[in-house]
Amino acid sequence: MINTHDLWAMEHKALSSLLASMSVMQPDPEAGRRDGLMEPGEYTVSNGVAVIPIRGVLSVNPSYYGKLFGYATAFADIRTMAAEAAQDPAVEAIILNIDSPGGTVAGTQETAAALRAAGKQ
């Protein structure tokens, strides 16, 4: 069950939709793989540009959401991908490819700091 005591950074309509969906959906841990979504923690590089995918609900520990919806993004995965891309000699620039309604507030400050640090390298 979703922790409704967490502070969420999502538009009210998106959060309401998430909660309504959770009440009727059956967990499907293989959904993301069938849909061809990337595994968490993978970024791509094309012409010197790293593209960091940020999909679904954002959370410190999204394992429940990942199982329920087939995909989600952990803040730690974003930080790891940014740090790895910043150190990758093939990368000259980093782009965030975001398709997310938002998520929990916890983890956003640390992730923003990591993204700023990656941008300075």
Short mmCIF file of C-alpha atoms in Angstrom, two decimals:
data_model
loop_
_atom_site.label_atom_id
_atom_site.label_comp_id
_atom_site.label_asym_id
_atom_site.label_seq_id
_atom_site.Cartn_x
_atom_site.Cartn_y
_atom_site.Cartn_z
CA MET A 1 0.00 0.00 0.00
CA ILE A 2 1.14 3.54 -0.69
CA ASN A 3 2.42 5.54 2.25
CA THR A 4 -0.05 8.42 2.36
CA HIS A 5 1.98 10.03 5.15
CA ASP A 6 4.82 10.85 2.73
CA LEU A 7 4.98 14.33 1.29
CA TRP A 8 4.34 14.14 -2.45
CA ALA A 9 5.35 16.57 -5.20
CA MET A 10 2.70 15.76 -7.77
CA GLU A 11 -0.16 17.68 -9.29
CA HIS A 12 -3.28 16.84 -7.28
CA LYS A 13 -5.00 15.33 -10.32
CA ALA A 14 -2.02 13.06 -11.05
CA LEU A 15 -1.78 11.88 -7.43
CA SER A 16 -5.54 11.23 -7.30
CA SER A 17 -5.25 9.22 -10.51
CA LEU A 18 -2.31 7.25 -9.08
CA LEU A 19 -4.23 6.39 -5.92
CA ALA A 20 -7.33 5.40 -7.90
CA SER A 21 -5.27 3.21 -10.25
CA MET A 22 -3.55 1.50 -7.35
CA SER A 23 -6.88 0.47 -5.87
CA VAL A 24 -7.86 -1.55 -8.97
CA MET A 25 -4.59 -2.65 -10.63
CA GLN A 26 -2.92 -5.99 -10.21
CA PRO A 27 0.87 -6.01 -9.75
CA ASP A 28 2.81 -6.91 -12.92
CA PRO A 29 6.59 -6.91 -12.34
CA GLU A 30 7.28 -7.94 -15.96
CA ALA A 31 5.29 -5.12 -17.59
CA GLY A 32 8.25 -2.80 -18.03
CA ARG A 33 10.36 -5.48 -19.68
CA ARG A 34 7.58 -6.42 -22.10
CA ASP A 35 7.11 -2.78 -23.06
CA GLY A 36 10.80 -2.44 -23.92
CA LEU A 37 11.57 0.01 -21.13
CA MET A 38 15.17 0.27 -19.99
CA GLU A 39 16.35 -1.25 -16.78
CA PRO A 40 16.82 1.25 -13.94
CA GLY A 41 20.23 2.83 -13.95
CA GLU A 42 20.87 2.72 -17.70
CA TYR A 43 21.60 5.84 -19.72
CA THR A 44 22.39 6.03 -23.42
CA VAL A 45 25.04 8.06 -25.23
CA SER A 46 24.60 9.41 -28.74
CA ASN A 47 26.96 11.89 -30.39
CA GLY A 48 28.51 12.73 -27.02
CA VAL A 49 25.17 13.36 -25.31
CA ALA A 50 24.11 11.16 -22.39
CA VAL A 51 20.35 10.74 -22.10
CA ILE A 52 19.19 9.86 -18.59
CA PRO A 53 15.68 8.31 -18.61
CA ILE A 54 13.42 9.33 -15.75
CA ARG A 55 10.11 7.48 -15.92
CA GLY A 56 7.07 7.00 -13.78
CA VAL A 57 6.70 7.75 -10.10
CA LEU A 58 9.86 9.07 -8.42
CA SER A 59 10.72 7.77 -4.99
CA VAL A 60 13.56 6.95 -2.63
CA ASN A 61 12.53 3.28 -2.73
CA PRO A 62 10.13 2.64 -5.62
CA SER A 63 10.20 -1.15 -5.51
CA TYR A 64 6.50 -1.29 -4.72
CA TYR A 65 5.63 1.10 -7.54
CA GLY A 66 7.95 -0.70 -9.90
CA LYS A 67 6.16 -3.95 -9.17
CA LEU A 68 2.72 -2.39 -9.34
CA PHE A 69 3.13 -0.36 -12.53
CA GLY A 70 6.00 -2.16 -14.21
CA TYR A 71 8.34 0.84 -13.96
CA ALA A 72 9.37 3.73 -11.74
CA THR A 73 12.58 5.62 -11.05
CA ALA A 74 14.54 5.69 -7.81
CA PHE A 75 16.22 8.98 -6.96
CA ALA A 76 19.40 6.98 -6.27
CA ASP A 77 19.32 5.67 -9.86
CA ILE A 78 19.14 9.24 -11.19
CA ARG A 79 22.09 10.28 -9.02
CA THR A 80 24.12 7.24 -10.07
CA MET A 81 23.43 7.75 -13.77
CA ALA A 82 24.35 11.45 -13.52
CA ALA A 83 27.63 10.70 -11.72
CA GLU A 84 28.53 7.93 -14.16
CA ALA A 85 27.69 10.06 -17.19
CA ALA A 86 29.76 12.95 -15.80
CA GLN A 87 32.78 10.62 -15.55
CA ASP A 88 32.20 8.93 -18.91
CA PRO A 89 34.85 10.13 -21.41
CA ALA A 90 32.36 9.66 -24.26
CA VAL A 91 29.94 12.17 -22.71
CA GLU A 92 30.13 15.90 -23.45
CA ALA A 93 26.61 16.83 -22.31
CA ILE A 94 23.80 15.33 -20.24
CA ILE A 95 20.08 15.51 -21.01
CA LEU A 96 17.27 14.35 -18.72
CA ASN A 97 14.45 12.62 -20.61
CA ILE A 98 11.57 12.96 -18.15
CA ASP A 99 8.17 11.29 -18.40
CA SER A 100 6.98 11.48 -14.81
CA PRO A 101 4.03 12.87 -12.89
CA GLY A 102 6.39 13.50 -9.94
CA GLY A 103 6.74 11.56 -6.75
CA THR A 104 7.84 11.87 -3.16
CA VAL A 105 9.58 15.00 -1.92
CA ALA A 106 12.14 12.91 -0.03
CA GLY A 107 15.17 12.51 -2.26
CA THR A 108 14.63 15.55 -4.46
CA GLN A 109 17.20 17.84 -2.80
CA GLU A 110 19.95 15.23 -2.89
CA THR A 111 19.15 14.44 -6.50
CA ALA A 112 19.11 18.11 -7.52
CA ALA A 113 22.52 18.57 -5.88
CA ALA A 114 23.91 15.52 -7.72
CA LEU A 115 22.59 16.83 -11.05
CA ARG A 116 24.16 20.24 -10.41
CA ALA A 117 27.47 18.58 -9.55
CA ALA A 118 27.35 16.45 -12.70
CA GLY A 119 26.71 19.54 -14.79
CA LYS A 120 29.82 21.25 -13.41
CA GLN A 121 32.17 18.39 -14.32
#
